[in-house]
Amino acid sequence: TRERVLLTGASGSMGFVAFEELWKRRDRFDIVLLLRPSEKNIVMFEPYIEGRRVDGKGTARYHDGNLTIVWGDALDETDIRAACSGVDVVLNPMAFIAPAADHDPAMAEAVNAKAVETLVKAVCAEPDGAERIRFVHVGSVAQYGDRLPPRHMIRTGDPMVPSVFDFYATTKIRGERAVIESGIRHWVSLRQTFITIPEFMT
């Protein structure tokens, strides 16, 4: 039986790489994406949706049925509940990152904290969800704050001391806390460091 995996943030740099890896293994996984029906996202996923017209509403299955796209918004509880329906695993690299987060703190709070809180509630609302569904959250090394020598080595249990004025870090802490306190049995938060986007490496 194939596992059903929900991937959030699939149009982001980390999320799209995760999608490509899942796509290579689609004989083993049913993939669910929650995507805004933006022109960018539609163009980005056209190769995987067989050129079918997208109206930006509802849920659509593509290819042999093992790719489901919920066209909606991670800030909408109804859309998140639809995306979580029947899943076995949630991969959550969704984030609104700096420097955009510094210019739009309200959106940073909405995506990095409130959307994660809603996602966690949706998982727990699934049948036996808190016990059955595995949840992989992507946090940020920014949660630790500035760590310059001689305090540059970081351990998992170190306190969260975000840098002054780093609103992004505070929202990531709130999102991670929602996962930790959710009651979900099988969870992990990966406090990711800086990632070089492949197209910037050429």
PDB file of C-alpha atoms in Angstrom:
ATOM      1  CA  THR A   1       0.000   0.000   0.000  1.00  0.00           C
ATOM      2  CA  ARG A   2       1.363   3.405  -0.956  1.00  0.00           C
ATOM      3  CA  GLU A   3       1.628   6.016   1.739  1.00  0.00           C
ATOM      4  CA  ARG A   4      -0.176   9.304   1.226  1.00  0.00           C
ATOM      5  CA  VAL A   5       2.174  12.247   1.776  1.00  0.00           C
ATOM      6  CA  LEU A   6       1.122  15.877   2.105  1.00  0.00           C
ATOM      7  CA  LEU A   7       3.826  18.353   1.091  1.00  0.00           C
ATOM      8  CA  THR A   8       3.310  22.032   1.885  1.00  0.00           C
ATOM      9  CA  GLY A   9       5.305  24.822   0.276  1.00  0.00           C
ATOM     10  CA  ALA A  10       5.981  22.744  -2.826  1.00  0.00           C
ATOM     11  CA  SER A  11       6.610  25.809  -5.002  1.00  0.00           C
ATOM     12  CA  GLY A  12       9.381  27.061  -2.728  1.00  0.00           C
ATOM     13  CA  SER A  13      13.060  26.256  -3.250  1.00  0.00           C
ATOM     14  CA  MET A  14      13.238  23.518  -0.603  1.00  0.00           C
ATOM     15  CA  GLY A  15       9.684  22.350  -1.180  1.00  0.00           C
ATOM     16  CA  PHE A  16      10.115  21.859  -4.921  1.00  0.00           C
ATOM     17  CA  VAL A  17      13.236  19.751  -4.435  1.00  0.00           C
ATOM     18  CA  ALA A  18      11.252  17.651  -1.948  1.00  0.00           C
ATOM     19  CA  PHE A  19       8.461  17.342  -4.527  1.00  0.00           C
ATOM     20  CA  GLU A  20      10.899  16.178  -7.207  1.00  0.00           C
ATOM     21  CA  GLU A  21      12.238  13.494  -4.877  1.00  0.00           C
ATOM     22  CA  LEU A  22       8.709  12.323  -4.084  1.00  0.00           C
ATOM     23  CA  TRP A  23       7.835  12.388  -7.780  1.00  0.00           C
ATOM     24  CA  LYS A  24      10.725  10.031  -8.550  1.00  0.00           C
ATOM     25  CA  ARG A  25       9.199   7.657  -6.006  1.00  0.00           C
ATOM     26  CA  ARG A  26       5.554   8.016  -7.010  1.00  0.00           C
ATOM     27  CA  ASP A  27       5.302   4.256  -7.330  1.00  0.00           C
ATOM     28  CA  ARG A  28       5.635   4.223  -3.527  1.00  0.00           C
ATOM     29  CA  PHE A  29       3.776   7.398  -2.527  1.00  0.00           C
ATOM     30  CA  ASP A  30       0.539   9.196  -3.261  1.00  0.00           C
ATOM     31  CA  ILE A  31       1.486  12.876  -3.269  1.00  0.00           C
ATOM     32  CA  VAL A  32      -0.769  15.675  -2.039  1.00  0.00           C
ATOM     33  CA  LEU A  33       0.119  19.340  -2.576  1.00  0.00           C
ATOM     34  CA  LEU A  34      -1.577  22.430  -1.216  1.00  0.00           C
ATOM     35  CA  LEU A  35      -0.874  25.177  -3.743  1.00  0.00           C
ATOM     36  CA  ARG A  36      -2.120  28.684  -4.320  1.00  0.00           C
ATOM     37  CA  PRO A  37      -3.567  28.946  -7.845  1.00  0.00           C
ATOM     38  CA  SER A  38      -1.067  31.643  -8.823  1.00  0.00           C
ATOM     39  CA  GLU A  39       0.230  31.906 -12.377  1.00  0.00           C
ATOM     40  CA  LYS A  40       3.709  30.985 -11.114  1.00  0.00           C
ATOM     41  CA  ASN A  41       2.471  27.805  -9.445  1.00  0.00           C
ATOM     42  CA  ILE A  42       0.326  26.749 -12.389  1.00  0.00           C
ATOM     43  CA  VAL A  43       3.237  27.169 -14.808  1.00  0.00           C
ATOM     44  CA  MET A  44       5.610  25.426 -12.411  1.00  0.00           C
ATOM     45  CA  PHE A  45       3.430  22.332 -12.123  1.00  0.00           C
ATOM     46  CA  GLU A  46       2.129  22.177 -15.706  1.00  0.00           C
ATOM     47  CA  PRO A  47       4.552  19.341 -16.560  1.00  0.00           C
ATOM     48  CA  TYR A  48       2.946  17.258 -13.825  1.00  0.00           C
ATOM     49  CA  ILE A  49      -0.707  18.064 -14.518  1.00  0.00           C
ATOM     50  CA  GLU A  50      -0.740  16.999 -18.177  1.00  0.00           C
ATOM     51  CA  GLY A  51      -1.532  20.503 -19.389  1.00  0.00           C
ATOM     52  CA  ARG A  52      -5.015  20.405 -17.918  1.00  0.00           C
ATOM     53  CA  ARG A  53      -6.685  23.722 -17.331  1.00  0.00           C
ATOM     54  CA  VAL A  54      -6.591  24.890 -13.736  1.00  0.00           C
ATOM     55  CA  ASP A  55      -9.425  27.019 -12.403  1.00  0.00           C
ATOM     56  CA  GLY A  56      -7.771  27.508  -9.018  1.00  0.00           C
ATOM     57  CA  LYS A  57     -10.601  25.963  -7.052  1.00  0.00           C
ATOM     58  CA  GLY A  58     -11.105  22.689  -5.289  1.00  0.00           C
ATOM     59  CA  THR A  59      -9.139  19.476  -5.485  1.00  0.00           C
ATOM     60  CA  ALA A  60      -7.887  17.799  -8.640  1.00  0.00           C
ATOM     61  CA  ARG A  61      -6.172  14.478  -9.295  1.00  0.00           C
ATOM     62  CA  TYR A  62      -3.544  14.196 -11.994  1.00  0.00           C
ATOM     63  CA  HIS A  63      -1.677  11.507 -13.922  1.00  0.00           C
ATOM     64  CA  ASP A  64      -2.679   8.080 -12.621  1.00  0.00           C
ATOM     65  CA  GLY A  65      -4.273   9.547  -9.515  1.00  0.00           C
ATOM     66  CA  ASN A  66      -1.194   9.507  -7.318  1.00  0.00           C
ATOM     67  CA  LEU A  67      -0.788  13.301  -7.496  1.00  0.00           C
ATOM     68  CA  THR A  68      -3.508  15.340  -5.845  1.00  0.00           C
ATOM     69  CA  ILE A  69      -3.358  19.120  -5.833  1.00  0.00           C
ATOM     70  CA  VAL A  70      -5.579  21.044  -3.478  1.00  0.00           C
ATOM     71  CA  TRP A  71      -5.750  24.448  -5.128  1.00  0.00           C
ATOM     72  CA  GLY A  72      -6.194  26.760  -2.203  1.00  0.00           C
ATOM     73  CA  ASP A  73      -4.457  28.647   0.558  1.00  0.00           C
ATOM     74  CA  ALA A  74      -2.535  27.482   3.618  1.00  0.00           C
ATOM     75  CA  LEU A  75      -4.178  30.344   5.500  1.00  0.00           C
ATOM     76  CA  ASP A  76      -7.627  28.846   4.870  1.00  0.00           C
ATOM     77  CA  GLU A  77      -8.707  26.215   7.403  1.00  0.00           C
ATOM     78  CA  THR A  78     -11.042  24.501   4.942  1.00  0.00           C
ATOM     79  CA  ASP A  79      -8.261  24.098   2.383  1.00  0.00           C
ATOM     80  CA  ILE A  80      -5.852  22.731   4.998  1.00  0.00           C
ATOM     81  CA  ARG A  81      -8.444  20.216   6.193  1.00  0.00           C
ATOM     82  CA  ALA A  82      -8.982  19.086   2.581  1.00  0.00           C
ATOM     83  CA  ALA A  83      -5.232  18.663   2.077  1.00  0.00           C
ATOM     84  CA  CYS A  84      -4.846  16.602   5.273  1.00  0.00           C
ATOM     85  CA  SER A  85      -7.663  14.230   4.427  1.00  0.00           C
ATOM     86  CA  GLY A  86      -6.422  10.635   4.527  1.00  0.00           C
ATOM     87  CA  VAL A  87      -2.714  11.433   4.747  1.00  0.00           C
ATOM     88  CA  ASP A  88      -0.108   9.281   6.498  1.00  0.00           C
ATOM     89  CA  VAL A  89       2.770  11.780   6.486  1.00  0.00           C
ATOM     90  CA  VAL A  90       3.006  15.571   6.511  1.00  0.00           C
ATOM     91  CA  LEU A  91       6.173  17.269   5.232  1.00  0.00           C
ATOM     92  CA  ASN A  92       6.049  20.943   6.160  1.00  0.00           C
ATOM     93  CA  PRO A  93       8.824  23.105   4.676  1.00  0.00           C
ATOM     94  CA  MET A  94       6.303  25.927   4.107  1.00  0.00           C
ATOM     95  CA  ALA A  95       7.693  29.281   5.263  1.00  0.00           C
ATOM     96  CA  PHE A  96       7.648  33.000   4.605  1.00  0.00           C
ATOM     97  CA  ILE A  97      11.306  33.853   4.970  1.00  0.00           C
ATOM     98  CA  ALA A  98      13.530  36.884   5.443  1.00  0.00           C
ATOM     99  CA  PRO A  99      14.017  39.462   4.045  1.00  0.00           C
ATOM    100  CA  ALA A 100      10.366  39.384   2.889  1.00  0.00           C
ATOM    101  CA  ALA A 101       9.333  38.483   6.442  1.00  0.00           C
ATOM    102  CA  ASP A 102      10.975  41.656   7.747  1.00  0.00           C
ATOM    103  CA  HIS A 103       8.947  43.800   5.345  1.00  0.00           C
ATOM    104  CA  ASP A 104       5.644  41.991   5.931  1.00  0.00           C
ATOM    105  CA  PRO A 105       5.574  40.722   9.522  1.00  0.00           C
ATOM    106  CA  ALA A 106       1.825  40.064   9.372  1.00  0.00           C
ATOM    107  CA  MET A 107       2.319  37.577   6.538  1.00  0.00           C
ATOM    108  CA  ALA A 108       5.277  36.000   8.351  1.00  0.00           C
ATOM    109  CA  GLU A 109       3.098  35.428  11.393  1.00  0.00           C
ATOM    110  CA  ALA A 110       0.246  34.081   9.272  1.00  0.00           C
ATOM    111  CA  VAL A 111       2.376  31.549   7.354  1.00  0.00           C
ATOM    112  CA  ASN A 112       5.046  30.588   9.879  1.00  0.00           C
ATOM    113  CA  ALA A 113       2.851  30.424  12.964  1.00  0.00           C
ATOM    114  CA  LYS A 114      -0.909  30.500  12.356  1.00  0.00           C
ATOM    115  CA  ALA A 115      -0.890  28.242   9.287  1.00  0.00           C
ATOM    116  CA  VAL A 116       1.213  25.680  11.171  1.00  0.00           C
ATOM    117  CA  GLU A 117      -1.187  25.817  14.114  1.00  0.00           C
ATOM    118  CA  THR A 118      -4.077  25.179  11.713  1.00  0.00           C
ATOM    119  CA  LEU A 119      -2.165  22.363  10.001  1.00  0.00           C
ATOM    120  CA  VAL A 120      -1.532  20.668  13.338  1.00  0.00           C
ATOM    121  CA  LYS A 121      -5.224  20.922  14.262  1.00  0.00           C
ATOM    122  CA  ALA A 122      -6.188  19.395  10.917  1.00  0.00           C
ATOM    123  CA  VAL A 123      -3.811  16.470  11.479  1.00  0.00           C
ATOM    124  CA  CYS A 124      -5.252  15.859  14.939  1.00  0.00           C
ATOM    125  CA  ALA A 125      -8.784  16.018  13.527  1.00  0.00           C
ATOM    126  CA  GLU A 126      -8.079  13.099  11.185  1.00  0.00           C
ATOM    127  CA  PRO A 127      -9.162   9.626  12.391  1.00  0.00           C
ATOM    128  CA  ASP A 128      -6.470   8.555  14.863  1.00  0.00           C
ATOM    129  CA  GLY A 129      -4.424  11.398  13.398  1.00  0.00           C
ATOM    130  CA  ALA A 130      -2.292  12.285  16.412  1.00  0.00           C
ATOM    131  CA  GLU A 131      -1.179   8.656  16.787  1.00  0.00           C
ATOM    132  CA  ARG A 132      -1.003   7.622  13.148  1.00  0.00           C
ATOM    133  CA  ILE A 133       0.219  10.591  11.090  1.00  0.00           C
ATOM    134  CA  ARG A 134       3.932  11.412  11.068  1.00  0.00           C
ATOM    135  CA  PHE A 135       4.784  15.096  10.977  1.00  0.00           C
ATOM    136  CA  VAL A 136       8.067  16.536   9.673  1.00  0.00           C
ATOM    137  CA  HIS A 137       8.355  20.258  10.353  1.00  0.00           C
ATOM    138  CA  VAL A 138      11.132  22.483   9.040  1.00  0.00           C
ATOM    139  CA  GLY A 139      12.251  25.060  11.568  1.00  0.00           C
ATOM    140  CA  SER A 140      15.191  27.421  11.286  1.00  0.00           C
ATOM    141  CA  VAL A 141      18.624  27.844  12.795  1.00  0.00           C
ATOM    142  CA  ALA A 142      17.552  31.488  13.241  1.00  0.00           C
ATOM    143  CA  GLN A 143      15.539  30.296  16.239  1.00  0.00           C
ATOM    144  CA  TYR A 144      18.801  30.109  18.205  1.00  0.00           C
ATOM    145  CA  GLY A 145      19.795  33.708  17.467  1.00  0.00           C
ATOM    146  CA  ASP A 146      23.286  34.920  16.612  1.00  0.00           C
ATOM    147  CA  ARG A 147      25.878  32.247  17.400  1.00  0.00           C
ATOM    148  CA  LEU A 148      29.308  33.666  16.722  1.00  0.00           C
ATOM    149  CA  PRO A 149      32.582  32.190  18.034  1.00  0.00           C
ATOM    150  CA  PRO A 150      33.235  31.083  20.694  1.00  0.00           C
ATOM    151  CA  ARG A 151      29.498  30.157  21.045  1.00  0.00           C
ATOM    152  CA  HIS A 152      29.011  29.028  17.459  1.00  0.00           C
ATOM    153  CA  MET A 153      28.470  25.320  18.150  1.00  0.00           C
ATOM    154  CA  ILE A 154      24.767  24.585  18.505  1.00  0.00           C
ATOM    155  CA  ARG A 155      23.105  21.690  20.311  1.00  0.00           C
ATOM    156  CA  THR A 156      19.499  20.593  19.985  1.00  0.00           C
ATOM    157  CA  GLY A 157      18.690  21.481  23.580  1.00  0.00           C
ATOM    158  CA  ASP A 158      20.104  25.009  23.438  1.00  0.00           C
ATOM    159  CA  PRO A 159      17.568  27.723  24.307  1.00  0.00           C
ATOM    160  CA  MET A 160      15.669  29.657  21.681  1.00  0.00           C
ATOM    161  CA  VAL A 161      17.091  33.183  21.890  1.00  0.00           C
ATOM    162  CA  PRO A 162      16.223  34.912  18.607  1.00  0.00           C
ATOM    163  CA  SER A 163      18.221  37.968  17.651  1.00  0.00           C
ATOM    164  CA  VAL A 164      16.791  41.395  18.394  1.00  0.00           C
ATOM    165  CA  PHE A 165      14.401  42.536  15.636  1.00  0.00           C
ATOM    166  CA  ASP A 166      14.406  39.075  13.968  1.00  0.00           C
ATOM    167  CA  PHE A 167      10.645  38.708  13.686  1.00  0.00           C
ATOM    168  CA  TYR A 168      11.018  35.774  11.296  1.00  0.00           C
ATOM    169  CA  ALA A 169      12.767  33.751  14.016  1.00  0.00           C
ATOM    170  CA  THR A 170      10.014  34.433  16.546  1.00  0.00           C
ATOM    171  CA  THR A 171       7.340  33.224  14.128  1.00  0.00           C
ATOM    172  CA  LYS A 172       9.320  30.050  13.422  1.00  0.00           C
ATOM    173  CA  ILE A 173       9.550  29.407  17.163  1.00  0.00           C
ATOM    174  CA  ARG A 174       5.772  29.758  17.454  1.00  0.00           C
ATOM    175  CA  GLY A 175       5.219  27.350  14.581  1.00  0.00           C
ATOM    176  CA  GLU A 176       7.565  24.764  16.038  1.00  0.00           C
ATOM    177  CA  ARG A 177       5.972  25.122  19.457  1.00  0.00           C
ATOM    178  CA  ALA A 178       2.589  24.342  17.911  1.00  0.00           C
ATOM    179  CA  VAL A 179       4.029  21.060  16.626  1.00  0.00           C
ATOM    180  CA  ILE A 180       5.732  20.179  19.921  1.00  0.00           C
ATOM    181  CA  GLU A 181       2.605  20.822  21.983  1.00  0.00           C
ATOM    182  CA  SER A 182       0.181  19.301  19.469  1.00  0.00           C
ATOM    183  CA  GLY A 183      -0.073  15.827  20.958  1.00  0.00           C
ATOM    184  CA  ILE A 184       1.145  14.342  17.664  1.00  0.00           C
ATOM    185  CA  ARG A 185       3.121  11.274  18.645  1.00  0.00           C
ATOM    186  CA  HIS A 186       5.562  11.017  15.748  1.00  0.00           C
ATOM    187  CA  TRP A 187       7.053  14.415  14.943  1.00  0.00           C
ATOM    188  CA  VAL A 188      10.405  16.036  14.251  1.00  0.00           C
ATOM    189  CA  SER A 189      11.496  19.620  13.653  1.00  0.00           C
ATOM    190  CA  LEU A 190      14.547  20.158  11.462  1.00  0.00           C
ATOM    191  CA  ARG A 191      16.125  23.515  12.297  1.00  0.00           C
ATOM    192  CA  GLN A 192      17.448  24.226   8.847  1.00  0.00           C
ATOM    193  CA  THR A 193      20.401  26.487   8.141  1.00  0.00           C
ATOM    194  CA  PHE A 194      20.979  28.596   5.031  1.00  0.00           C
ATOM    195  CA  ILE A 195      20.366  26.776   1.754  1.00  0.00           C
ATOM    196  CA  THR A 196      21.956  27.859  -1.510  1.00  0.00           C
ATOM    197  CA  ILE A 197      19.341  27.731  -4.255  1.00  0.00           C
ATOM    198  CA  PRO A 198      20.751  25.635  -7.158  1.00  0.00           C
ATOM    199  CA  GLU A 199      20.333  28.310  -9.831  1.00  0.00           C
ATOM    200  CA  PHE A 200      22.554  30.637  -7.797  1.00  0.00           C
ATOM    201  CA  MET A 201      25.434  28.126  -7.886  1.00  0.00           C
ATOM    202  CA  THR A 202      26.206  28.361 -11.605  1.00  0.00           C
TER     203      THR A 202
END
